[in-house]
Amino acid sequence: MTHFIIQPPPVPSLAVAGSSARFPLARVFCIGRNYRWQADEPAPTGPPSWFMKPASAVLDAHEPVHYPPQTRDFCHEVEWVVALSAGGRDLPAQEVEARCIWGYGVGLDLTRRDLQQEAKRQGQPWEPAKAFDQSALCAPLVPAAQCGHPKQGAIWLEVNGRQRQQADLADLLFGVPELVALLSRSVRLQAGDLIFTGTPAGVGPLQVGDTLSAGIEGLGAFSSTVLAPTKE
Ligand code: MN
């Protein structure tokens, strides 16, 4: 048995709908813009951008989130989340659903928007804007064996009961099999990887005390609250 110098970090994991078992997380990939934010927006000219968050940044979605440090513009992005049970390189899109996808969920890509805008201006990396502690929430994952491989369904987010984001999974510019295939040309995907598939229009700021609710038709819904900043 390997002797570790320090206690090995815990395996990050997510709840599974209807089960006490948990889904262990390897890595978190996030897709950039993947919905039209305006009706007259031109079709994308190339593949979408992607970035990562540490798996340890992912929280079960019913947990409250502390307002993060170093921002005055803490923003919600509701997203369809894909969980992989197998990976590989150069995956053919038509084989992705059957070979690689374990299940689906609804999640939040939380963003320090002011830091992201600054990073874009200066051509700097996005990690300070995207990869901070508690920067992703995800509701219990639903096995594809139960929900199938959705092709449509409402995706929505409300803050304090007011609608902020509303779209349909059918509006994705790049579909899930295509996204997984594209990523697999860049990295060797693996079991336990999560993919956040991009957010619809209506992203906006959160304040301490806000209650947010989000869901995807057929995949569940959740509510969370924004707590005051913590020093822990
Ligand atoms: Mn996002």
PDB file of C-alpha atoms and ligand atoms in Angstrom:
ATOM      1  CA  MET A   1       0.000   0.000   0.000  1.00  0.00           C
ATOM      2  CA  THR A   2       1.239   3.489  -0.825  1.00  0.00           C
ATOM      3  CA  HIS A   3       2.366   5.519   2.167  1.00  0.00           C
ATOM      4  CA  PHE A   4       1.231   9.094   1.712  1.00  0.00           C
ATOM      5  CA  ILE A   5       3.140  11.898   3.414  1.00  0.00           C
ATOM      6  CA  ILE A   6      -0.081  13.758   4.189  1.00  0.00           C
ATOM      7  CA  GLN A   7      -3.667  12.524   4.434  1.00  0.00           C
ATOM      8  CA  PRO A   8      -4.878  12.050   0.828  1.00  0.00           C
ATOM      9  CA  PRO A   9      -7.578  14.597  -0.078  1.00  0.00           C
ATOM     10  CA  PRO A  10     -11.146  13.248  -0.073  1.00  0.00           C
ATOM     11  CA  VAL A  11     -12.621  12.057  -3.381  1.00  0.00           C
ATOM     12  CA  PRO A  12     -15.030  14.786  -4.544  1.00  0.00           C
ATOM     13  CA  SER A  13     -18.442  13.354  -5.397  1.00  0.00           C
ATOM     14  CA  LEU A  14     -22.036  14.196  -6.211  1.00  0.00           C
ATOM     15  CA  ALA A  15     -25.360  12.805  -5.060  1.00  0.00           C
ATOM     16  CA  VAL A  16     -27.243  10.402  -7.315  1.00  0.00           C
ATOM     17  CA  ALA A  17     -31.020  10.713  -7.644  1.00  0.00           C
ATOM     18  CA  GLY A  18     -32.871   7.920  -5.859  1.00  0.00           C
ATOM     19  CA  SER A  19     -29.727   6.302  -4.449  1.00  0.00           C
ATOM     20  CA  SER A  20     -27.445   6.582  -1.449  1.00  0.00           C
ATOM     21  CA  ALA A  21     -24.457   5.855  -3.736  1.00  0.00           C
ATOM     22  CA  ARG A  22     -22.410   8.843  -4.894  1.00  0.00           C
ATOM     23  CA  PHE A  23     -20.825   9.649  -8.245  1.00  0.00           C
ATOM     24  CA  PRO A  24     -17.043  10.194  -7.851  1.00  0.00           C
ATOM     25  CA  LEU A  25     -15.647  13.189  -9.717  1.00  0.00           C
ATOM     26  CA  ALA A  26     -12.489  13.202 -11.788  1.00  0.00           C
ATOM     27  CA  ARG A  27     -12.477  16.584 -13.561  1.00  0.00           C
ATOM     28  CA  VAL A  28     -14.902  19.340 -14.492  1.00  0.00           C
ATOM     29  CA  PHE A  29     -14.931  20.709 -18.030  1.00  0.00           C
ATOM     30  CA  CYS A  30     -17.077  23.749 -18.834  1.00  0.00           C
ATOM     31  CA  ILE A  31     -18.142  24.816 -22.310  1.00  0.00           C
ATOM     32  CA  GLY A  32     -18.256  28.513 -23.208  1.00  0.00           C
ATOM     33  CA  ARG A  33     -21.169  30.128 -25.017  1.00  0.00           C
ATOM     34  CA  ASN A  34     -23.350  27.321 -26.420  1.00  0.00           C
ATOM     35  CA  TYR A  35     -26.784  28.968 -26.774  1.00  0.00           C
ATOM     36  CA  ARG A  36     -27.818  31.958 -28.856  1.00  0.00           C
ATOM     37  CA  TRP A  37     -28.160  34.887 -26.472  1.00  0.00           C
ATOM     38  CA  GLN A  38     -29.915  36.927 -29.180  1.00  0.00           C
ATOM     39  CA  ALA A  39     -32.250  35.677 -31.880  1.00  0.00           C
ATOM     40  CA  ASP A  40     -30.225  37.314 -34.656  1.00  0.00           C
ATOM     41  CA  GLU A  41     -26.868  36.091 -33.350  1.00  0.00           C
ATOM     42  CA  PRO A  42     -24.801  34.610 -36.209  1.00  0.00           C
ATOM     43  CA  ALA A  43     -23.983  30.901 -36.167  1.00  0.00           C
ATOM     44  CA  PRO A  44     -20.658  30.103 -34.461  1.00  0.00           C
ATOM     45  CA  THR A  45     -17.692  29.956 -36.823  1.00  0.00           C
ATOM     46  CA  GLY A  46     -15.646  27.466 -34.832  1.00  0.00           C
ATOM     47  CA  PRO A  47     -15.917  25.004 -31.957  1.00  0.00           C
ATOM     48  CA  PRO A  48     -16.852  26.424 -28.551  1.00  0.00           C
ATOM     49  CA  SER A  49     -14.187  27.348 -26.013  1.00  0.00           C
ATOM     50  CA  TRP A  50     -13.760  25.310 -22.832  1.00  0.00           C
ATOM     51  CA  PHE A  51     -12.210  25.771 -19.416  1.00  0.00           C
ATOM     52  CA  MET A  52     -12.015  23.774 -16.192  1.00  0.00           C
ATOM     53  CA  LYS A  53     -12.897  23.929 -12.530  1.00  0.00           C
ATOM     54  CA  PRO A  54     -11.344  21.729  -9.847  1.00  0.00           C
ATOM     55  CA  ALA A  55     -13.579  18.786  -8.908  1.00  0.00           C
ATOM     56  CA  SER A  56     -13.210  19.912  -5.287  1.00  0.00           C
ATOM     57  CA  ALA A  57     -15.098  23.123  -6.177  1.00  0.00           C
ATOM     58  CA  VAL A  58     -18.323  21.179  -6.870  1.00  0.00           C
ATOM     59  CA  LEU A  59     -21.057  21.181  -4.210  1.00  0.00           C
ATOM     60  CA  ASP A  60     -24.309  19.267  -3.964  1.00  0.00           C
ATOM     61  CA  ALA A  61     -26.853  21.812  -5.146  1.00  0.00           C
ATOM     62  CA  HIS A  62     -28.974  21.959  -2.014  1.00  0.00           C
ATOM     63  CA  GLU A  63     -25.968  23.292  -0.074  1.00  0.00           C
ATOM     64  CA  PRO A  64     -25.853  27.053   0.523  1.00  0.00           C
ATOM     65  CA  VAL A  65     -23.016  28.957  -1.150  1.00  0.00           C
ATOM     66  CA  HIS A  66     -20.894  31.614   0.506  1.00  0.00           C
ATOM     67  CA  TYR A  67     -20.464  34.841  -1.443  1.00  0.00           C
ATOM     68  CA  PRO A  68     -16.868  34.483  -2.711  1.00  0.00           C
ATOM     69  CA  PRO A  69     -13.989  36.886  -2.052  1.00  0.00           C
ATOM     70  CA  GLN A  70     -12.462  39.312  -4.561  1.00  0.00           C
ATOM     71  CA  THR A  71     -15.651  40.064  -6.517  1.00  0.00           C
ATOM     72  CA  ARG A  72     -18.518  42.513  -6.673  1.00  0.00           C
ATOM     73  CA  ASP A  73     -20.232  40.663  -9.508  1.00  0.00           C
ATOM     74  CA  PHE A  74     -20.930  37.059  -8.481  1.00  0.00           C
ATOM     75  CA  CYS A  75     -23.044  35.587 -11.288  1.00  0.00           C
ATOM     76  CA  HIS A  76     -25.246  32.551 -11.915  1.00  0.00           C
ATOM     77  CA  GLU A  77     -25.097  30.423 -15.055  1.00  0.00           C
ATOM     78  CA  VAL A  78     -27.535  27.500 -15.101  1.00  0.00           C
ATOM     79  CA  GLU A  79     -26.257  24.603 -17.213  1.00  0.00           C
ATOM     80  CA  TRP A  80     -27.080  21.083 -18.338  1.00  0.00           C
ATOM     81  CA  VAL A  81     -24.455  18.779 -16.814  1.00  0.00           C
ATOM     82  CA  VAL A  82     -23.215  15.511 -18.315  1.00  0.00           C
ATOM     83  CA  ALA A  83     -21.484  12.795 -16.233  1.00  0.00           C
ATOM     84  CA  LEU A  84     -19.176  10.281 -17.921  1.00  0.00           C
ATOM     85  CA  SER A  85     -18.708   6.657 -16.870  1.00  0.00           C
ATOM     86  CA  ALA A  86     -16.099   6.021 -19.547  1.00  0.00           C
ATOM     87  CA  GLY A  87     -13.806   8.178 -21.630  1.00  0.00           C
ATOM     88  CA  GLY A  88     -11.192   7.918 -24.309  1.00  0.00           C
ATOM     89  CA  ARG A  89      -9.608   9.965 -27.061  1.00  0.00           C
ATOM     90  CA  ASP A  90     -11.008  10.881 -30.462  1.00  0.00           C
ATOM     91  CA  LEU A  91     -14.461   9.540 -29.609  1.00  0.00           C
ATOM     92  CA  PRO A  92     -16.901   9.359 -32.539  1.00  0.00           C
ATOM     93  CA  ALA A  93     -19.941  11.521 -31.666  1.00  0.00           C
ATOM     94  CA  GLN A  94     -22.376   8.788 -32.626  1.00  0.00           C
ATOM     95  CA  GLU A  95     -20.868   6.416 -30.025  1.00  0.00           C
ATOM     96  CA  VAL A  96     -20.692   8.869 -27.125  1.00  0.00           C
ATOM     97  CA  GLU A  97     -24.151   8.330 -25.618  1.00  0.00           C
ATOM     98  CA  ALA A  98     -23.977   4.544 -25.479  1.00  0.00           C
ATOM     99  CA  ARG A  99     -20.282   4.245 -24.577  1.00  0.00           C
ATOM    100  CA  CYS A 100     -19.513   7.164 -22.274  1.00  0.00           C
ATOM    101  CA  ILE A 101     -22.479   8.946 -20.712  1.00  0.00           C
ATOM    102  CA  TRP A 102     -23.564   7.708 -17.301  1.00  0.00           C
ATOM    103  CA  GLY A 103     -26.131  10.380 -16.566  1.00  0.00           C
ATOM    104  CA  TYR A 104     -27.234  13.994 -16.496  1.00  0.00           C
ATOM    105  CA  GLY A 105     -27.986  16.778 -14.055  1.00  0.00           C
ATOM    106  CA  VAL A 106     -28.703  20.459 -13.656  1.00  0.00           C
ATOM    107  CA  GLY A 107     -25.910  22.627 -12.334  1.00  0.00           C
ATOM    108  CA  LEU A 108     -24.604  26.135 -11.862  1.00  0.00           C
ATOM    109  CA  ASP A 109     -21.360  27.496 -13.252  1.00  0.00           C
ATOM    110  CA  LEU A 110     -20.793  30.280 -10.715  1.00  0.00           C
ATOM    111  CA  THR A 111     -18.658  33.104 -12.016  1.00  0.00           C
ATOM    112  CA  ARG A 112     -16.822  36.149 -10.670  1.00  0.00           C
ATOM    113  CA  ARG A 113     -17.877  38.162 -13.732  1.00  0.00           C
ATOM    114  CA  ASP A 114     -15.805  41.246 -12.947  1.00  0.00           C
ATOM    115  CA  LEU A 115     -12.655  39.091 -12.801  1.00  0.00           C
ATOM    116  CA  GLN A 116     -13.657  37.357 -16.042  1.00  0.00           C
ATOM    117  CA  GLN A 117     -14.113  40.677 -17.836  1.00  0.00           C
ATOM    118  CA  GLU A 118     -10.745  41.865 -16.560  1.00  0.00           C
ATOM    119  CA  ALA A 119      -9.116  38.580 -17.663  1.00  0.00           C
ATOM    120  CA  LYS A 120     -10.630  38.925 -21.141  1.00  0.00           C
ATOM    121  CA  ARG A 121      -9.402  42.520 -21.412  1.00  0.00           C
ATOM    122  CA  GLN A 122      -5.893  41.605 -20.381  1.00  0.00           C
ATOM    123  CA  GLY A 123      -5.688  38.268 -22.205  1.00  0.00           C
ATOM    124  CA  GLN A 124      -5.167  36.498 -18.862  1.00  0.00           C
ATOM    125  CA  PRO A 125      -6.365  33.017 -17.785  1.00  0.00           C
ATOM    126  CA  TRP A 126      -9.944  32.578 -16.524  1.00  0.00           C
ATOM    127  CA  GLU A 127      -9.202  30.542 -13.383  1.00  0.00           C
ATOM    128  CA  PRO A 128      -9.650  33.434 -10.937  1.00  0.00           C
ATOM    129  CA  ALA A 129     -13.082  34.053 -12.486  1.00  0.00           C
ATOM    130  CA  LYS A 130     -14.192  30.451 -12.783  1.00  0.00           C
ATOM    131  CA  ALA A 131     -12.175  28.020 -10.651  1.00  0.00           C
ATOM    132  CA  PHE A 132     -12.660  29.346  -7.111  1.00  0.00           C
ATOM    133  CA  ASP A 133     -14.009  27.398  -4.077  1.00  0.00           C
ATOM    134  CA  GLN A 134     -17.713  26.426  -4.331  1.00  0.00           C
ATOM    135  CA  SER A 135     -17.801  27.643  -7.935  1.00  0.00           C
ATOM    136  CA  ALA A 136     -20.072  24.849  -9.160  1.00  0.00           C
ATOM    137  CA  LEU A 137     -23.311  23.375  -7.876  1.00  0.00           C
ATOM    138  CA  CYS A 138     -24.963  20.272  -9.260  1.00  0.00           C
ATOM    139  CA  ALA A 139     -28.269  18.600  -8.348  1.00  0.00           C
ATOM    140  CA  PRO A 140     -28.374  14.813  -7.850  1.00  0.00           C
ATOM    141  CA  LEU A 141     -27.314  13.117 -11.086  1.00  0.00           C
ATOM    142  CA  VAL A 142     -29.939  11.099 -12.925  1.00  0.00           C
ATOM    143  CA  PRO A 143     -28.726   7.890 -14.614  1.00  0.00           C
ATOM    144  CA  ALA A 144     -29.293   7.793 -18.372  1.00  0.00           C
ATOM    145  CA  ALA A 145     -30.712   4.315 -17.739  1.00  0.00           C
ATOM    146  CA  GLN A 146     -33.589   6.173 -16.084  1.00  0.00           C
ATOM    147  CA  CYS A 147     -33.927   9.467 -18.029  1.00  0.00           C
ATOM    148  CA  GLY A 148     -32.593   8.392 -21.421  1.00  0.00           C
ATOM    149  CA  HIS A 149     -30.536  10.891 -23.435  1.00  0.00           C
ATOM    150  CA  PRO A 150     -32.607  14.100 -23.461  1.00  0.00           C
ATOM    151  CA  LYS A 151     -32.919  16.010 -26.740  1.00  0.00           C
ATOM    152  CA  GLN A 152     -35.212  18.745 -25.384  1.00  0.00           C
ATOM    153  CA  GLY A 153     -36.676  20.032 -22.144  1.00  0.00           C
ATOM    154  CA  ALA A 154     -36.958  23.389 -20.383  1.00  0.00           C
ATOM    155  CA  ILE A 155     -33.899  24.710 -18.518  1.00  0.00           C
ATOM    156  CA  TRP A 156     -34.554  27.587 -16.141  1.00  0.00           C
ATOM    157  CA  LEU A 157     -33.274  29.611 -13.199  1.00  0.00           C
ATOM    158  CA  GLU A 158     -35.088  31.942 -10.813  1.00  0.00           C
ATOM    159  CA  VAL A 159     -33.681  34.300  -8.189  1.00  0.00           C
ATOM    160  CA  ASN A 160     -36.062  35.169  -5.319  1.00  0.00           C
ATOM    161  CA  GLY A 161     -38.931  33.776  -7.392  1.00  0.00           C
ATOM    162  CA  ARG A 162     -38.167  35.915 -10.464  1.00  0.00           C
ATOM    163  CA  GLN A 163     -37.235  34.257 -13.735  1.00  0.00           C
ATOM    164  CA  ARG A 164     -33.689  35.047 -14.886  1.00  0.00           C
ATOM    165  CA  GLN A 165     -32.840  32.267 -17.360  1.00  0.00           C
ATOM    166  CA  GLN A 166     -35.219  30.248 -19.512  1.00  0.00           C
ATOM    167  CA  ALA A 167     -34.362  28.132 -22.556  1.00  0.00           C
ATOM    168  CA  ASP A 168     -34.660  24.629 -23.922  1.00  0.00           C
ATOM    169  CA  LEU A 169     -32.019  21.910 -24.230  1.00  0.00           C
ATOM    170  CA  ALA A 170     -32.969  21.759 -27.919  1.00  0.00           C
ATOM    171  CA  ASP A 171     -31.459  25.282 -28.250  1.00  0.00           C
ATOM    172  CA  LEU A 172     -27.874  24.058 -27.642  1.00  0.00           C
ATOM    173  CA  LEU A 173     -25.638  25.151 -30.527  1.00  0.00           C
ATOM    174  CA  PHE A 174     -23.393  22.105 -30.095  1.00  0.00           C
ATOM    175  CA  GLY A 175     -25.207  18.982 -28.874  1.00  0.00           C
ATOM    176  CA  VAL A 176     -23.860  16.798 -26.082  1.00  0.00           C
ATOM    177  CA  PRO A 177     -22.397  13.982 -28.238  1.00  0.00           C
ATOM    178  CA  GLU A 178     -20.630  16.576 -30.388  1.00  0.00           C
ATOM    179  CA  LEU A 179     -19.253  18.409 -27.316  1.00  0.00           C
ATOM    180  CA  VAL A 180     -17.894  15.193 -25.818  1.00  0.00           C
ATOM    181  CA  ALA A 181     -16.359  14.210 -29.168  1.00  0.00           C
ATOM    182  CA  LEU A 182     -14.776  17.681 -29.528  1.00  0.00           C
ATOM    183  CA  LEU A 183     -13.289  17.583 -26.010  1.00  0.00           C
ATOM    184  CA  SER A 184     -11.937  14.084 -26.622  1.00  0.00           C
ATOM    185  CA  ARG A 185      -9.850  15.390 -29.500  1.00  0.00           C
ATOM    186  CA  SER A 186      -8.101  17.676 -27.045  1.00  0.00           C
ATOM    187  CA  VAL A 187      -7.796  15.507 -23.918  1.00  0.00           C
ATOM    188  CA  ARG A 188      -8.283  11.861 -23.010  1.00  0.00           C
ATOM    189  CA  LEU A 189     -11.641  11.911 -21.236  1.00  0.00           C
ATOM    190  CA  GLN A 190     -12.121   9.616 -18.281  1.00  0.00           C
ATOM    191  CA  ALA A 191     -14.774   8.064 -16.043  1.00  0.00           C
ATOM    192  CA  GLY A 192     -15.870  10.612 -13.449  1.00  0.00           C
ATOM    193  CA  ASP A 193     -15.504  13.635 -15.725  1.00  0.00           C
ATOM    194  CA  LEU A 194     -18.329  16.176 -15.650  1.00  0.00           C
ATOM    195  CA  ILE A 195     -19.137  18.485 -18.531  1.00  0.00           C
ATOM    196  CA  PHE A 196     -21.055  21.728 -18.011  1.00  0.00           C
ATOM    197  CA  THR A 197     -22.541  22.379 -21.444  1.00  0.00           C
ATOM    198  CA  GLY A 198     -22.836  26.178 -21.478  1.00  0.00           C
ATOM    199  CA  THR A 199     -25.452  28.638 -20.276  1.00  0.00           C
ATOM    200  CA  PRO A 200     -28.481  30.292 -21.924  1.00  0.00           C
ATOM    201  CA  ALA A 201     -29.108  34.048 -21.937  1.00  0.00           C
ATOM    202  CA  GLY A 202     -30.081  35.857 -18.740  1.00  0.00           C
ATOM    203  CA  VAL A 203     -26.957  35.423 -16.608  1.00  0.00           C
ATOM    204  CA  GLY A 204     -26.886  37.935 -13.792  1.00  0.00           C
ATOM    205  CA  PRO A 205     -25.574  38.838 -10.352  1.00  0.00           C
ATOM    206  CA  LEU A 206     -26.379  37.217  -7.015  1.00  0.00           C
ATOM    207  CA  GLN A 207     -26.467  39.020  -3.669  1.00  0.00           C
ATOM    208  CA  VAL A 208     -26.074  37.783  -0.105  1.00  0.00           C
ATOM    209  CA  GLY A 209     -29.483  36.525   1.060  1.00  0.00           C
ATOM    210  CA  ASP A 210     -30.731  35.568  -2.415  1.00  0.00           C
ATOM    211  CA  THR A 211     -32.591  32.301  -2.882  1.00  0.00           C
ATOM    212  CA  LEU A 212     -32.056  30.729  -6.269  1.00  0.00           C
ATOM    213  CA  SER A 213     -33.928  27.864  -7.846  1.00  0.00           C
ATOM    214  CA  ALA A 214     -33.046  26.075 -11.040  1.00  0.00           C
ATOM    215  CA  GLY A 215     -34.086  23.002 -12.927  1.00  0.00           C
ATOM    216  CA  ILE A 216     -34.272  21.019 -16.117  1.00  0.00           C
ATOM    217  CA  GLU A 217     -37.504  19.371 -17.187  1.00  0.00           C
ATOM    218  CA  GLY A 218     -37.148  15.640 -16.570  1.00  0.00           C
ATOM    219  CA  LEU A 219     -33.851  15.958 -14.646  1.00  0.00           C
ATOM    220  CA  GLY A 220     -34.929  17.646 -11.429  1.00  0.00           C
ATOM    221  CA  ALA A 221     -34.677  21.012  -9.727  1.00  0.00           C
ATOM    222  CA  PHE A 222     -33.029  22.518  -6.674  1.00  0.00           C
ATOM    223  CA  SER A 223     -32.920  25.587  -4.462  1.00  0.00           C
ATOM    224  CA  SER A 224     -29.927  27.147  -2.776  1.00  0.00           C
ATOM    225  CA  THR A 225     -29.138  30.349  -0.923  1.00  0.00           C
ATOM    226  CA  VAL A 226     -26.263  32.820  -0.959  1.00  0.00           C
ATOM    227  CA  LEU A 227     -24.658  33.246   2.453  1.00  0.00           C
ATOM    228  CA  ALA A 228     -22.410  36.053   3.674  1.00  0.00           C
ATOM    229  CA  PRO A 229     -18.695  35.654   2.905  1.00  0.00           C
ATOM    230  CA  THR A 230     -16.826  33.268   5.173  1.00  0.00           C
ATOM    231  CA  LYS A 231     -13.265  33.381   6.450  1.00  0.00           C
ATOM    232  CA  GLU A 232     -13.061  29.578   6.634  1.00  0.00           C
TER     233      GLU A 232
HETATM  234 MN    MN B   1     -20.795  28.637 -18.071  1.00  0.00          MN
END
